[in-house]
Coordinates of C-alpha atoms and ligand atoms in Angstrom, one line a residue:
X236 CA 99.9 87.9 -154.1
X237 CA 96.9 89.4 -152.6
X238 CA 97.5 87.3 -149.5
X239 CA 100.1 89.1 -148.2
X240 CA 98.3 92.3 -148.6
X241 CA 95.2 91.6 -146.8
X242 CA 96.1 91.0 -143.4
X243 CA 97.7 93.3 -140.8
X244 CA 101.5 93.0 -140.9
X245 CA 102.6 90.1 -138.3
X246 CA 105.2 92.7 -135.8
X247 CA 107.9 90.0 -134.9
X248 CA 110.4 88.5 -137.0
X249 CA 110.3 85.0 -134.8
X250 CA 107.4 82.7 -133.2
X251 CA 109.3 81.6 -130.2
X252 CA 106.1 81.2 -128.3
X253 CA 102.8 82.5 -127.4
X254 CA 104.3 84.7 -124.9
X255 CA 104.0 88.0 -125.4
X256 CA 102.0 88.2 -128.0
X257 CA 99.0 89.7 -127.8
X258 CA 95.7 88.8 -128.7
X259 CA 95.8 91.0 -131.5
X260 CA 99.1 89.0 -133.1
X261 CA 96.8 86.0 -132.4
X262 CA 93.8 87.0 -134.1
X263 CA 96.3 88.2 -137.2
X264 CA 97.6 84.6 -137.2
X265 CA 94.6 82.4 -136.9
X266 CA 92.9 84.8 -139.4
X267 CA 95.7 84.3 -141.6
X268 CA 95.9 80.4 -141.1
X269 CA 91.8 80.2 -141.5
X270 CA 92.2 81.8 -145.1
X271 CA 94.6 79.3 -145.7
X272 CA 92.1 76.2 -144.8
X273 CA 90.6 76.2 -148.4
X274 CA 94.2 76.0 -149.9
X275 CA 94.5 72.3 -148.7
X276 CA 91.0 71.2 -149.7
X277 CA 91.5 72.4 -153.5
X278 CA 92.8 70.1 -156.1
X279 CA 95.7 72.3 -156.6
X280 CA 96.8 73.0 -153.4
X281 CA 100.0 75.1 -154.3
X282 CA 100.4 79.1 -153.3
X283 CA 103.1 81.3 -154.7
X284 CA 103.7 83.3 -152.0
X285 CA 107.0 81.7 -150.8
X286 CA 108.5 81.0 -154.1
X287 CA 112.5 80.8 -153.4
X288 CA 112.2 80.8 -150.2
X289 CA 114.3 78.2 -148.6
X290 CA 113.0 77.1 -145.1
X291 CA 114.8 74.4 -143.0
X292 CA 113.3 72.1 -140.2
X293 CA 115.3 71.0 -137.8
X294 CA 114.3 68.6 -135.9
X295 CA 116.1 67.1 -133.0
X296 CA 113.4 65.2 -131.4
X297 CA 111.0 62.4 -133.2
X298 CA 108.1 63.7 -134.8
X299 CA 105.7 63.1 -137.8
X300 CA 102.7 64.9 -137.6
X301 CA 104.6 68.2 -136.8
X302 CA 107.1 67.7 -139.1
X303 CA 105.2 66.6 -142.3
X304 CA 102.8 69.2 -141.2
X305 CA 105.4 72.0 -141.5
X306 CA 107.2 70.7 -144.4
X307 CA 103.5 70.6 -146.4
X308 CA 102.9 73.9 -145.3
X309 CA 106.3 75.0 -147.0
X310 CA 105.5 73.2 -149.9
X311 CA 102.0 74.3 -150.5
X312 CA 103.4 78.1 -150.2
X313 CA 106.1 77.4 -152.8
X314 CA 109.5 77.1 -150.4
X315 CA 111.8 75.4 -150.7
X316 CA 111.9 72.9 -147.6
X317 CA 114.7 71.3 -146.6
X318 CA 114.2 68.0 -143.6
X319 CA 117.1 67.6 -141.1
X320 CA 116.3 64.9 -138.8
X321 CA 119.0 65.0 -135.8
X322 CA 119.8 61.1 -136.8
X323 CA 121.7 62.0 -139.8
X324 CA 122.7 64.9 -138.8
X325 CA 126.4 65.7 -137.3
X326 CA 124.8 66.4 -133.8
X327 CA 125.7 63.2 -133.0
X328 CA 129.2 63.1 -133.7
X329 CA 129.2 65.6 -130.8
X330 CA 128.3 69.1 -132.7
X331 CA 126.4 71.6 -131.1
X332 CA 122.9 72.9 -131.5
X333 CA 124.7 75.9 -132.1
X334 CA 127.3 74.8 -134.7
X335 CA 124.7 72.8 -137.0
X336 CA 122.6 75.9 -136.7
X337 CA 125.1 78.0 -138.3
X338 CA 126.4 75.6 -140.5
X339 CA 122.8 75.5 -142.0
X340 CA 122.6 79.3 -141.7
X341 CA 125.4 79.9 -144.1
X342 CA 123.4 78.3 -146.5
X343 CA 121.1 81.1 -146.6
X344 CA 117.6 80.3 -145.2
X345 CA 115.2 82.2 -144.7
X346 CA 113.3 80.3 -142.1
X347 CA 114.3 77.8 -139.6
X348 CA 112.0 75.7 -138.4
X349 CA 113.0 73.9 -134.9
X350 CA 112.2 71.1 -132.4
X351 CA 114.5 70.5 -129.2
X352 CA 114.6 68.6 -125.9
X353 CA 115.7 71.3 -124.1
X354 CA 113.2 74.7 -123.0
X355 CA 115.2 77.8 -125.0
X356 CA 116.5 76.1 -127.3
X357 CA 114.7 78.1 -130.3
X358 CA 115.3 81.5 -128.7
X359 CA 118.8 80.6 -128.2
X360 CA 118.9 80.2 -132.2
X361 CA 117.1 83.0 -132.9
X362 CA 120.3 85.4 -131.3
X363 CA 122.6 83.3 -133.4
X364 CA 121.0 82.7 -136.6
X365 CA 120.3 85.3 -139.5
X366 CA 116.9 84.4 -140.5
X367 CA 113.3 84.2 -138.8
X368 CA 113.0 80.9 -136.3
X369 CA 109.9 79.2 -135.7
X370 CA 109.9 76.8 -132.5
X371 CA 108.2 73.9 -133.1
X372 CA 108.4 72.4 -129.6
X373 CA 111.1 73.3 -126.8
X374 CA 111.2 70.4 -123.9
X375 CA 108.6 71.4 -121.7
X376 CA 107.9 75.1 -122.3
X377 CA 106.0 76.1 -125.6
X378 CA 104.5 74.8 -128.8
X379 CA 103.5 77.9 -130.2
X380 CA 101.9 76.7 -133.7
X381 CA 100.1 73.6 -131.8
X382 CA 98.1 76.5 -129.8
X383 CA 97.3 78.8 -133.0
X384 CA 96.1 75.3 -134.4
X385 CA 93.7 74.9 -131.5
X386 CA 93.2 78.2 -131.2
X387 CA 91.2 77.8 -134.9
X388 CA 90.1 74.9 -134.6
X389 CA 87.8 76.0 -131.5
X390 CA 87.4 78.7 -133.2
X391 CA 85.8 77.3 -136.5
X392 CA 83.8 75.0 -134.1
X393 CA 82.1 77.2 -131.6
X394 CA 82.4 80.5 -133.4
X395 CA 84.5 82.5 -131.4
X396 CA 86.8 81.6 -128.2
X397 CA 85.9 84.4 -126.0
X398 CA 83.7 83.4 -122.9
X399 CA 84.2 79.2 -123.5
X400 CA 85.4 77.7 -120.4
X401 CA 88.0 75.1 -121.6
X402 CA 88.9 72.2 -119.6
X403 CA 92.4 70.7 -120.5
X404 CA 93.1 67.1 -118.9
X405 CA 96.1 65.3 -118.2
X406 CA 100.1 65.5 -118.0
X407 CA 99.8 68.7 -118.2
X408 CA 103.5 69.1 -116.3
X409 CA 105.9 67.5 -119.0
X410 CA 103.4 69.4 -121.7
X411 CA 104.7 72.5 -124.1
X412 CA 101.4 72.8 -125.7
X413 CA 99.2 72.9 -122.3
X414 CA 101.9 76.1 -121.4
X415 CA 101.3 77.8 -124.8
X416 CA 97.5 76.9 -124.8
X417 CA 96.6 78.4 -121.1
X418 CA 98.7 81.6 -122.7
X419 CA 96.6 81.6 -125.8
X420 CA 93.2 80.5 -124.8
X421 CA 93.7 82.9 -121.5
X422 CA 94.6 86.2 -123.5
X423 CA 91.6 85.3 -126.2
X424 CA 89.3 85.4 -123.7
X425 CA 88.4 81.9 -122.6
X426 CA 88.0 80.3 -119.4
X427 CA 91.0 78.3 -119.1
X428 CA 91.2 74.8 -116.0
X429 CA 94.1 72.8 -115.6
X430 CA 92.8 69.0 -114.9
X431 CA 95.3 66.7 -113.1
X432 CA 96.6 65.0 -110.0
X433 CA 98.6 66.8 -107.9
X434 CA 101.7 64.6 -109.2
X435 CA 101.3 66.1 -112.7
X436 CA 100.9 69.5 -112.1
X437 CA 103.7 72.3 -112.7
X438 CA 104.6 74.2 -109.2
X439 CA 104.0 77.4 -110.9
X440 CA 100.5 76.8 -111.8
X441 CA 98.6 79.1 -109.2
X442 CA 100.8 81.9 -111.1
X443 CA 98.9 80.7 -114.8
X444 CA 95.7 82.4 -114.7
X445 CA 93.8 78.7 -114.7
X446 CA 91.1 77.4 -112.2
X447 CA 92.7 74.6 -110.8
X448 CA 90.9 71.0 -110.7
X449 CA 92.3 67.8 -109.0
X450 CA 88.9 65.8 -109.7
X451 CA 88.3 65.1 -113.4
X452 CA 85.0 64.8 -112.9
X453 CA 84.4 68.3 -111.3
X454 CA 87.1 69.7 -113.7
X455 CA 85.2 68.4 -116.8
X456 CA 81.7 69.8 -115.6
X457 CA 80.4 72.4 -118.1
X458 CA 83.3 72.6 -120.5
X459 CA 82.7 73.8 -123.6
X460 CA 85.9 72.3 -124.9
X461 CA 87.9 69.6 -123.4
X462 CA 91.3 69.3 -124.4
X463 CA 93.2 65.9 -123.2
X464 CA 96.8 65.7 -123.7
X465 CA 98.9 62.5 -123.7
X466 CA 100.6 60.9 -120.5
X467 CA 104.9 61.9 -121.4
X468 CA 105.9 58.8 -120.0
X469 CA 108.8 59.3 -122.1
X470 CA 109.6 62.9 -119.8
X471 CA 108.9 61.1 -116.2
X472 CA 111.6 59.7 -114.2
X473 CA 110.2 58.1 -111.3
X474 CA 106.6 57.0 -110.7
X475 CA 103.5 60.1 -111.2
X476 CA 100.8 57.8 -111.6
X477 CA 100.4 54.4 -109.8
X478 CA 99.5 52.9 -113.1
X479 CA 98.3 53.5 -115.7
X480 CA 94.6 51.3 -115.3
X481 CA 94.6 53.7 -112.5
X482 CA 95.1 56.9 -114.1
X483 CA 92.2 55.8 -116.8
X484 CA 89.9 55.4 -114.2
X485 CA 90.5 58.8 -112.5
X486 CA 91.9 60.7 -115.5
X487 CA 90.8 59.3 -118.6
X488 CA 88.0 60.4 -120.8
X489 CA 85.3 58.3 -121.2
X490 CA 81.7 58.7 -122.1
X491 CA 80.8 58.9 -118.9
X492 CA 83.3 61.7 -117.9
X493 CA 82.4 63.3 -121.0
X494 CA 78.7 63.2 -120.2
X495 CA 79.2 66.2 -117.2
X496 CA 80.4 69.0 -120.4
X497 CA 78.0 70.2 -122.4
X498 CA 76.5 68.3 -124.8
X499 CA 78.1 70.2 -127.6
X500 CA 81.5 70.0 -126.1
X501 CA 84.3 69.2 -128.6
X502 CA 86.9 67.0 -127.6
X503 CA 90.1 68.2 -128.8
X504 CA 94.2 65.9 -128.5
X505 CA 97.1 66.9 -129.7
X506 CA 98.3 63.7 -131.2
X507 CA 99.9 61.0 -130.4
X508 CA 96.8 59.6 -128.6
X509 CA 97.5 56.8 -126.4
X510 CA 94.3 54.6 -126.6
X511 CA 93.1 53.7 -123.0
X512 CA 94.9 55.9 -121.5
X513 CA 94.4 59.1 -121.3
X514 CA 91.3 58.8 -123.6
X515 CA 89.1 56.1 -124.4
X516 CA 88.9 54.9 -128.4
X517 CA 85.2 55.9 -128.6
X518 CA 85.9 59.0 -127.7
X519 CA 88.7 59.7 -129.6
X520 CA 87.0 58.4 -132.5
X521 CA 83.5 59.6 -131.7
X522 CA 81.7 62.1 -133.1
X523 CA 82.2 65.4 -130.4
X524 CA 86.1 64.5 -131.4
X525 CA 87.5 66.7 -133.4
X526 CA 91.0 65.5 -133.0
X527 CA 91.6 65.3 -137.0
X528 CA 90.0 68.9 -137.8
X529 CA 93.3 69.4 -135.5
X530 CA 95.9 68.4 -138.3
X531 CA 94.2 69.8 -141.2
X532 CA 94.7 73.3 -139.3
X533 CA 97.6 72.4 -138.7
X534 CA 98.8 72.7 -141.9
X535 CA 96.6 76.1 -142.4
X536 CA 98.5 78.0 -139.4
X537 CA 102.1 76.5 -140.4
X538 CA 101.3 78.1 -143.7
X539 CA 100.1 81.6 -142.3
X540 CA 103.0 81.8 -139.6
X541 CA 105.8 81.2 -142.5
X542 CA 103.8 83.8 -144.4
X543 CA 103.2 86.5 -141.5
X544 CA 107.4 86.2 -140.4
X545 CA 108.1 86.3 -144.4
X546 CA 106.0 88.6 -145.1
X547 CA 107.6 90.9 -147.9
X548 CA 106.1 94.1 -146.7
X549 CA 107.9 94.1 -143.3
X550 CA 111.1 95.6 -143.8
X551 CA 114.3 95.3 -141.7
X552 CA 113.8 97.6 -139.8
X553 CA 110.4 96.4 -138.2
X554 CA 112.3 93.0 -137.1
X555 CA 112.5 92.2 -133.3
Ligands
NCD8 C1 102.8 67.2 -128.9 C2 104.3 67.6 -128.7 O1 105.2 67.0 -129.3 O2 104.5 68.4 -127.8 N1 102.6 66.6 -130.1 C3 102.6 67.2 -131.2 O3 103.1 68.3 -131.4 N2 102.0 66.6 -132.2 C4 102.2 66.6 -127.7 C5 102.7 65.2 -127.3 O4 103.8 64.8 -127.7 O5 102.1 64.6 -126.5

């Protein structure tokens, strides 16, 4: 297992979010995932590394790309992976988060992998629960994987991170992965701007370390990388945008909008795109779009974060 050996150890036993890591613990976990790349692309697309591991995802919100994404990752390292969508789950006979948690941890996992409406909800876990916890999304406060996964994929793109100025567009109030990006992007170096009206930006945003643009147009100018994320209508109660022809026009990428970055300037989405929304279909399917590259390193960085918090060489001791 000379994957384990190669790479410095990983020093936390969770991935509750970017914060507080440092760009070091970044750099260990994209290096990780980007070794991991070629794993997926090979016929035989099977590691050993986990074997009899058992991880569980535990997913109380809808999702398929990060779901399938992590339980492939699993998989591909050898786990066993175990899928607990909240719908058949006893949650909603009225259980707890807390009670299915340790119902599940009795059964001995060693990794729990969970998505929650609520902001906490995987740190809360992580004091209760015996094994390591990865937070796969937590309401509106971090997506820790989905960053890493950007993270390398602008990375493999542009050939480093440091020094890009990076543009991301949108909702970017209701959105976990803009938080955990503007921490990752921001401690590797790059030039982070938060693109949005007024409506749709967090109150704490002058405290983020981002230039602040309420003009797409002006925001978009130069970018090296622009990052669009999709409209949460599903989080907004109340009106934020007068509609949503409206919010195209001012907000949504388009080739002409996309003509002000450079001309090299990869156009990155998280997934689920809404079409005509927040970005037009020849963009998203155009050729500065690298929206797929996305998923594949997706799976890559799953793989390398259950491998870094698993890792066999960090003993008990070292957890925190
Ligand atoms: C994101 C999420 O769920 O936070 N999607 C994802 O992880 N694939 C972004 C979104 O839902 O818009």
């Amino acid at each position: 297992m000379t994957q384990t050996t190669s790479f410095p150890i990983f020093p936390h036993r969770h991935l509750l979010g970017i914060k507080g890591l440092t760009a070091h613990d970044l750099t260990t976990l994209i290096d990780r995932a980007d070794a991991n790349v070629a794993i997926s692309r090979q016929l035989d697309k099977k590691k050993t590394s986990m074997r009899g591991r058992t991880q569980i995802n535990l997913f109380f919100e809808n999702s398929t790309r990060t779901q399938s994404s992590f339980e492939l990752a699993g998989k591909r390292l050898g786990a066993d992976v175990m899928n607990m969508a909240v719908s058949h789950s006893s949650v909603k006979k009225g259980e707890t988060l807390i009670d299915t948690a340790m119902t599940l941890n009795a059964m001995h996992p060693d990794i729990l992998v969970i998505r929650h409406k609520s902001g906490g909800a995987a740190a809360l876990l992580a004091q209760k629960v015996s094994c390591s916890v990865v937070n796969a999304g937590d309401g509106a406060h971090e997506h820790p994987t989905q960053a890493l996964l950007d993270a390398l994929t602008i990375r493999r793109a542009k050939g480093r991170i440091d020094g890009l100025t990076v543009a991301i567009c949108g909702d970017i109030l209701h959105s976990r992965v803009a938080r955990s990006n503007i921490l990752s992007l921001n401690a590797l170096g790059a030039r982070v701007r938060a693109v949005a009206p007024t409506t749709l930006l967090p109150n704490e945003i002058d405290n983020m370390s981002v230039d602040v643009f309420t003009n797409m147009q002006e925001g978009i100018k130069d970018a090296d990388v622009v990052m669009m994320l999709r409209l949460q209508r599903e989080r907004m109660s109340g009106a934020f945008i007068p509609s949503v022809r409206e919010y195209f026009r001012f907000f949504g990428l388009d080739k002409q909008k996309l003509g002000l970055a450079k001309k090299d300037c990869i156009v990155m989405h998280p997934g689920p795109i809404n079409r005509g929304v927040e970005i037009a279909s020849d963009i998203a399917d155009g050729p500065q779009s690298v929206i797929h590259t996305q998923v594949e390193m997706g799976v890559a960085v799953r793989m390398a974060v259950i491998e870094a918090l698993l890792d066999p060489r960090r003993s008990e001791g070292e957890n925190q």
